Short mmCIF file of C-alpha atoms and ligand atoms in Angstrom, two decimals:
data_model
loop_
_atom_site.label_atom_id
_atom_site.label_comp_id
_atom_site.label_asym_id
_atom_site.label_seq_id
_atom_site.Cartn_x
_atom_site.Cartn_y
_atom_site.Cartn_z
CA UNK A 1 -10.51 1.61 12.05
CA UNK A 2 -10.67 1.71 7.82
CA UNK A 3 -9.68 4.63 6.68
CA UNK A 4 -10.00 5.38 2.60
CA UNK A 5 -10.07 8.48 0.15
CA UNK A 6 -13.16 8.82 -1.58
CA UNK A 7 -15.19 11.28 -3.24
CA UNK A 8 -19.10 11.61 -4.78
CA UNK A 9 -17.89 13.05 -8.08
CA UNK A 10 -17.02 16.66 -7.88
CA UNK A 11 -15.15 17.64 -5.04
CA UNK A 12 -11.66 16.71 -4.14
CA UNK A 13 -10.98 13.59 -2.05
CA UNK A 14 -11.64 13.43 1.83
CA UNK A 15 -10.49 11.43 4.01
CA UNK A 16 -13.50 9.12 5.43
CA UNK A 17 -13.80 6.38 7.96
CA UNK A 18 -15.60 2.93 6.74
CA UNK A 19 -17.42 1.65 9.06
CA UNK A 20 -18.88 -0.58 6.69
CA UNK A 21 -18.97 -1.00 2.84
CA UNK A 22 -22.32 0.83 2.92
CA UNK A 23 -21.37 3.49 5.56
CA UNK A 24 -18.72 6.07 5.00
CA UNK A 25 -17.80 9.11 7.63
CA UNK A 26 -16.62 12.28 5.84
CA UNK A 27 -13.85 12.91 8.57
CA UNK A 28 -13.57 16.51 8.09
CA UNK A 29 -17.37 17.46 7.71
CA UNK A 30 -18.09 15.28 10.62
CA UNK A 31 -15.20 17.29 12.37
CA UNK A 32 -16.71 20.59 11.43
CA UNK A 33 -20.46 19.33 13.02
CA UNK A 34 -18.63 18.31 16.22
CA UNK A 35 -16.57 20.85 16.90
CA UNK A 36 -13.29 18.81 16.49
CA UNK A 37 -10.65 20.39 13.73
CA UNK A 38 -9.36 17.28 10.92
CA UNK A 39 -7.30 17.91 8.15
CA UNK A 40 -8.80 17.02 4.97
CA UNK A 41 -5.30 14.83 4.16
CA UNK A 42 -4.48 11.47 4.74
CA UNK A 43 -0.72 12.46 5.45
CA UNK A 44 -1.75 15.49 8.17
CA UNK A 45 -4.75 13.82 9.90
CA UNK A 46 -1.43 10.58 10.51
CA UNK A 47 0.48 13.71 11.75
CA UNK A 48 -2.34 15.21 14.16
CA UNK A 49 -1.66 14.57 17.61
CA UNK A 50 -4.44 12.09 19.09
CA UNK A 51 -6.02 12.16 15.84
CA UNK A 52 -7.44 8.58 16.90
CA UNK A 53 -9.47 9.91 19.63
CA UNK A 54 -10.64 13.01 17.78
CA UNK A 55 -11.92 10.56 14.58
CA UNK A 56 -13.47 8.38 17.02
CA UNK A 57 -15.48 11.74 18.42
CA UNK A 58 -16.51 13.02 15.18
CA UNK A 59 -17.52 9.42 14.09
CA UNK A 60 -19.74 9.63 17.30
CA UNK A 61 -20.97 13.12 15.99
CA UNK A 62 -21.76 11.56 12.35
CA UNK A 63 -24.00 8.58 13.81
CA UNK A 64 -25.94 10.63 16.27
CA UNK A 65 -26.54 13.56 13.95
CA UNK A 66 -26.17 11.98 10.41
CA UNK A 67 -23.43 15.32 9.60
CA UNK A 68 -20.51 13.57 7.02
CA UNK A 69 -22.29 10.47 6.75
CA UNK A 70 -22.54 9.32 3.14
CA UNK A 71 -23.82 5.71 1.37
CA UNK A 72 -20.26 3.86 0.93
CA UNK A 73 -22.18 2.59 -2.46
CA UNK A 74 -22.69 6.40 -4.18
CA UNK A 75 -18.61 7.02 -3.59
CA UNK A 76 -15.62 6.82 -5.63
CA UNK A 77 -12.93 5.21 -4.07
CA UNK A 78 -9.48 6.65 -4.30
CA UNK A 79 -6.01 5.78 -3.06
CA UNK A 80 -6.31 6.00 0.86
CA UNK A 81 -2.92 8.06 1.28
CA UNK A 82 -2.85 10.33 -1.87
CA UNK A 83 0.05 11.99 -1.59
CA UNK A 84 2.96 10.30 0.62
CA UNK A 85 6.30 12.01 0.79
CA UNK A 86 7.91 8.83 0.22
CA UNK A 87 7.07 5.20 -0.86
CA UNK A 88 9.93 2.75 0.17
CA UNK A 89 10.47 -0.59 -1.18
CA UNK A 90 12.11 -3.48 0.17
CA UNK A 91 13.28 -6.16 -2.63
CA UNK A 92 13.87 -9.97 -2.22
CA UNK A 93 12.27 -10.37 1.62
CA UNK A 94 10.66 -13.55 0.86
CA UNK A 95 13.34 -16.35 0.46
CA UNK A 96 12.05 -17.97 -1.83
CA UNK A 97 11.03 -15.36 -3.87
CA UNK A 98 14.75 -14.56 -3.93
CA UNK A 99 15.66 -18.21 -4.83
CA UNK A 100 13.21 -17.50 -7.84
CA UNK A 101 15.46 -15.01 -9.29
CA UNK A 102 18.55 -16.73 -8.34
CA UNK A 103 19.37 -13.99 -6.09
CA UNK A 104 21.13 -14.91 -3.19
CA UNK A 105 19.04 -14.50 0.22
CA UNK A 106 19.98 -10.89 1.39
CA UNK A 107 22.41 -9.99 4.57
CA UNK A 108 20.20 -7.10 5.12
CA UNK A 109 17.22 -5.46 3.52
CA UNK A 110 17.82 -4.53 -0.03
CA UNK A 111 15.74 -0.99 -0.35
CA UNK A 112 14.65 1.20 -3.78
CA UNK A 113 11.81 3.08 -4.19
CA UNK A 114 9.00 4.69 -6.25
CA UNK A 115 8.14 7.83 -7.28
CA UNK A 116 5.22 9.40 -5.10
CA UNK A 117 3.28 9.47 -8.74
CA UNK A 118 2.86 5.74 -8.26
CA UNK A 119 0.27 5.62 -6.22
CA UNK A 120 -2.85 4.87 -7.90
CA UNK A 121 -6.27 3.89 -6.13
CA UNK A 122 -8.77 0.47 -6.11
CA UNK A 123 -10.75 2.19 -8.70
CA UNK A 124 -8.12 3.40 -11.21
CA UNK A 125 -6.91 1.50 -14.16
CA UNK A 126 -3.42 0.61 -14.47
CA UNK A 127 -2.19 1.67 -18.40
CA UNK A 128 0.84 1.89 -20.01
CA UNK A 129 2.59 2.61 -23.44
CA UNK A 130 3.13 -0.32 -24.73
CA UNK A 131 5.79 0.61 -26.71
CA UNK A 132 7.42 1.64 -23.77
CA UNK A 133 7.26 -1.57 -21.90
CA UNK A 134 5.91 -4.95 -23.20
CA UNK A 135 7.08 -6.62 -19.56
CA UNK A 136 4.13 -5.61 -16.77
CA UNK A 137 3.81 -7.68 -14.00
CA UNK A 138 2.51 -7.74 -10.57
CA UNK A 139 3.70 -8.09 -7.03
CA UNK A 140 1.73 -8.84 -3.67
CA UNK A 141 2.80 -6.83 -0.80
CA UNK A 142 1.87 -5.72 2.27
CA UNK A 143 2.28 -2.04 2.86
CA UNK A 144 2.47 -0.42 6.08
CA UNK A 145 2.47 2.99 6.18
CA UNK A 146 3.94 5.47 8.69
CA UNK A 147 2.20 7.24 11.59
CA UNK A 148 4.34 8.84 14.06
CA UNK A 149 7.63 10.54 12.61
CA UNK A 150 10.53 7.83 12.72
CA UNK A 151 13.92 8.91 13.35
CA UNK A 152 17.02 6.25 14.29
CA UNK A 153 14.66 3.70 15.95
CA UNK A 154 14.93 0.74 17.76
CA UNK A 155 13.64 -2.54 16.71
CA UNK A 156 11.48 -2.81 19.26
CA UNK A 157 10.16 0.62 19.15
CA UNK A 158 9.58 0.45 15.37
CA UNK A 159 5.90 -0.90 15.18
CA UNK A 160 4.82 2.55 17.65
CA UNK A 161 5.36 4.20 14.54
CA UNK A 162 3.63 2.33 12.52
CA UNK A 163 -0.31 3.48 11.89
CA UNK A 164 -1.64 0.72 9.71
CA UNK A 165 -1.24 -1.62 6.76
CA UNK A 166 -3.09 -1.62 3.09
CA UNK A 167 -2.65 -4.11 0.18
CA UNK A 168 -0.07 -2.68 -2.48
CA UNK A 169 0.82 -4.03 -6.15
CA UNK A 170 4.69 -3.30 -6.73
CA UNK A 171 3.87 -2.82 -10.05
CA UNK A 172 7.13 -3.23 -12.37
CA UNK A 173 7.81 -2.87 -15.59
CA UNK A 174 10.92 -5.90 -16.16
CA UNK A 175 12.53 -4.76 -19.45
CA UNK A 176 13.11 -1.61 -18.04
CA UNK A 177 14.03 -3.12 -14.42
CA UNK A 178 15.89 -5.33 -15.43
CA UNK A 179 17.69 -3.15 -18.83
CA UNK A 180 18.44 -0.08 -17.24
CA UNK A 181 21.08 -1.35 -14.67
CA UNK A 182 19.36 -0.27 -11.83
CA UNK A 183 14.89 0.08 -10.84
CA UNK A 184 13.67 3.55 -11.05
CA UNK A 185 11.92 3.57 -14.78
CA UNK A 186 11.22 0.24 -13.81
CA UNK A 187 9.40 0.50 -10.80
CA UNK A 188 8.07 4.36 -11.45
CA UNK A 189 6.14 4.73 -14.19
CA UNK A 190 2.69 6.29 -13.14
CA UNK A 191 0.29 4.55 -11.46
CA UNK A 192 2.02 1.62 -11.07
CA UNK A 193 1.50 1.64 -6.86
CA UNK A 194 -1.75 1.17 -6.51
CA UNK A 195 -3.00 0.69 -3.11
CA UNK A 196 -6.42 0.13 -0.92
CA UNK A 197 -8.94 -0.52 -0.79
CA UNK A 198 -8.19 1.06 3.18
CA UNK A 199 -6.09 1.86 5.63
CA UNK A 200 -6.58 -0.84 8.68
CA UNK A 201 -5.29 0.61 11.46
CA UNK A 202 -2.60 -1.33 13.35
CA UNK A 203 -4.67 -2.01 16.16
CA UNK A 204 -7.39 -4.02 14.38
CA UNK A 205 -4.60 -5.65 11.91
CA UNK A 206 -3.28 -8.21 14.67
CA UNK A 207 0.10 -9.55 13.89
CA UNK A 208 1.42 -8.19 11.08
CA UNK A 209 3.70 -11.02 10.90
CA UNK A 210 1.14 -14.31 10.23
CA UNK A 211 -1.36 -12.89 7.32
CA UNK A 212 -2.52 -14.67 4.37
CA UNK A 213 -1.34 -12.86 0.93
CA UNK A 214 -2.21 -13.79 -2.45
CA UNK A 215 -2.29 -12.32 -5.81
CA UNK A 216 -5.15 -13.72 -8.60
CA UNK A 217 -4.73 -12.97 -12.05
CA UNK A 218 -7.66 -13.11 -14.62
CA UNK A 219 -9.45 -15.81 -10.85
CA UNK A 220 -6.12 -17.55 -11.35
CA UNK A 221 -4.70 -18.02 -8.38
CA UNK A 222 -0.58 -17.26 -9.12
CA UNK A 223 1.11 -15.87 -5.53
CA UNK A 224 0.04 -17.70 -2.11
CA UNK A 225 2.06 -17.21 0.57
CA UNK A 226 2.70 -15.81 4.43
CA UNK A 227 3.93 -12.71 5.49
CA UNK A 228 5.28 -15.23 8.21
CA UNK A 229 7.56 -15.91 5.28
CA UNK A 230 9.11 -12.19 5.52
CA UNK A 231 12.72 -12.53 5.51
CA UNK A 232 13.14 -9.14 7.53
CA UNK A 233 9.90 -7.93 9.80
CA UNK A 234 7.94 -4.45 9.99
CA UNK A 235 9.62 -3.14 12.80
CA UNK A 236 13.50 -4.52 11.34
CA UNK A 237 12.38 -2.30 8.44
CA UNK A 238 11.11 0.39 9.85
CA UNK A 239 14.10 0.37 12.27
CA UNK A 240 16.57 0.09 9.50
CA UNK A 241 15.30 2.68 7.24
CA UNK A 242 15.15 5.36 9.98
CA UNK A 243 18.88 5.44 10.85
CA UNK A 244 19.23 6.45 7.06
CA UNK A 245 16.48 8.75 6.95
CA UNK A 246 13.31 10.37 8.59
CA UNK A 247 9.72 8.52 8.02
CA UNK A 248 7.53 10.91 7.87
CA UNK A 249 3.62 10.46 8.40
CA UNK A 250 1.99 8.49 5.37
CA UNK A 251 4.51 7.01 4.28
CA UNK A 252 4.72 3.72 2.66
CA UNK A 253 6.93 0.94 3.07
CA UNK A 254 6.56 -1.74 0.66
CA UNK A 255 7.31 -5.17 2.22
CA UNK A 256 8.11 -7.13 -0.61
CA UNK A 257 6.70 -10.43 -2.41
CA UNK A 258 6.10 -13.95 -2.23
CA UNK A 259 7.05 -16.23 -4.77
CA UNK A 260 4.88 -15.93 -8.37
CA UNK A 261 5.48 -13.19 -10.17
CA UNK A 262 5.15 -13.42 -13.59
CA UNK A 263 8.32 -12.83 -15.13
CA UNK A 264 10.18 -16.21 -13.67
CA UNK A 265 7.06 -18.44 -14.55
CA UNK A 266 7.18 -20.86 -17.12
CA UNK A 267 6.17 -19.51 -19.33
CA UNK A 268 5.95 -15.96 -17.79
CA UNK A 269 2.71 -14.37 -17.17
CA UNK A 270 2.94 -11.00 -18.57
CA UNK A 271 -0.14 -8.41 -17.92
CA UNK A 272 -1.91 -7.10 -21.21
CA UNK A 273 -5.11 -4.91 -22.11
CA UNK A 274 -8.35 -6.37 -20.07
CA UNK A 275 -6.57 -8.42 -17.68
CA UNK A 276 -7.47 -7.92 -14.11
CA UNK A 277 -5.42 -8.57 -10.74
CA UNK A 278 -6.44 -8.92 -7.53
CA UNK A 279 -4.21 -8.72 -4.79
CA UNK A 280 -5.60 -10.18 -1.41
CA UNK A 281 -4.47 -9.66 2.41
CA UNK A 282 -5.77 -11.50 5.29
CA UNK A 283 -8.09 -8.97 7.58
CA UNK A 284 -6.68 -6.18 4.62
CA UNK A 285 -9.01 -6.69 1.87
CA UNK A 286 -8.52 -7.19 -1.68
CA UNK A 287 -7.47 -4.62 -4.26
CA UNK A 288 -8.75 -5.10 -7.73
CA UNK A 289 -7.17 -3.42 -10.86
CA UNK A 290 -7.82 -3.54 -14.13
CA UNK A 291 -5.18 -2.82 -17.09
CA UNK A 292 -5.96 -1.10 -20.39
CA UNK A 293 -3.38 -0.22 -22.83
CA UNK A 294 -2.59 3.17 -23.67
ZN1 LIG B 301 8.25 -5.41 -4.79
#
């Protein structure tokens, strides 16, 4: 299942299913027709019990009766989780990523985060002052974001909690990363998490584990690489974040990147006004953004 935000204009977001690019399910009208009660947010419909099976009825509903079913091609497309309590980052899980930096290949997962006012959609631009930061640059990453609650789990428990996965661009902004002495300017100015286009559920992602991931810049081709390459998997992160603290529903955990990124290329590819990345998952999608200037 594809789950995104999206609105005609005027309302507030709702949370829809895509069945394809041309068919979109308004979960919560659909809901209403069928007698089943949805949450119009991302975050609570994650937290509903069986909220699977009670989608997959007012889905039903929507194609019998035509109730919440809307032309994917007339909607605007926002960030499929909108507001997440929490968006954890993991830095430095792809070895040779790390080697890139001349960091030293981590013991165990090296977390930060962003700022919930990060996460931008596949439609937004991505602006900044540029007075306030001449270094943007992208990152790659698989995101997988939380379903069930996750408290002090096992390893082997971790991917239960897990609902799905969405391409993510770890925006960062490097003078400030990399100035400040530690990464929250750096890594939190707004907007600079967008995600999308949808959520795939776990179930129709595969293994996590073996995807394609690539990031174009302006058709150029500049990350290519495996999340077979992760250093430390989904459910070793998921694991080790909840003995610190509590994953809530819609979260999102930010994997890390491949190799690429602008800043340690030679010379370094730095994002200005009109340029345009694409980051790319196997099975995922891609997510296009384009940058403007403030
Ligand atoms: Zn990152």
């Amino acid at each position: 299942m594809r789950l995104g935000r999206y609105t005609t204009g005027t309302e507030s977001p709702w949370v829809g299913v895509e069945l394809d690019v041309e068919t979109v399910v308004e979960v919560g009208a659909a809901g209403d027709a069928a007698g089943v009660d949805l949450p119009g947010r991302t975050v609570d419909l994650l937290a509903t019990w069986e909220w699977r099976r009670k989608v997959d009825l007012a889905v039903e509903h929507a194609l019998a009766t035509g109730e919440g079913l809307h032309d994917g091609g007339l909607l605007r497309r926002e960030a499929p989780i909108g507001s997440p309590e929490k968006v954890v980052c993991v830095g430095l899980n792809y070895r040779d990523h790390a080697e890139e930096g001349g960091n030293p290949i981590p013991e165990t997962p090296v977390l930060f985060s962003k700022f919930p006012t990060t996460v931008a959609g596949p439609e937004d631009t991505l602006s900044w002052d540029p007075s306030f930061t001449e270094k943007v640059d992208y990152e790659a990453e698989l995101v997988a974001v939380i379903g069930e609650e996750a408290r002090r789990v096992a390893p082997e428990d971790a991917l239960d909690h897990v609902a799905g996965y969405l391409v993510g661009n770890d925006v960062s902004a490097r003078d400030l990363q990399h100035g400040d002495g530690q990464w929250v300017r750096g890594k939190s100015l707004d907007g600079f998490a967008p995600i999308g286009p949808t959520l795939v559920t776990a179930d129709e992602v595969g293994d996590p584990h073996d995807l394609a991931i690539w990031a174009d810049i302006n058709g150029e081709r500049l990350q290519e690489s495996s999340t077979s390459n992760l250093i430390f998997g989904i459910d070793e992160l998921v694991s080790f974040c909840s003995r610190a603290f509590t994953l809530k529903p819609g979260d999102l955990l930010f994997t890390g990147t491949p190799p690429g990124v602008g800043v340690y290329r030679e010379p370094p590819v730095l994002l200005g006004d009109g340029d345009e990345v694409t980051i790319g998952i196997e099975g995922l999608g891609e997510l296009t953004t384009e940058c403007a200037l403030e």
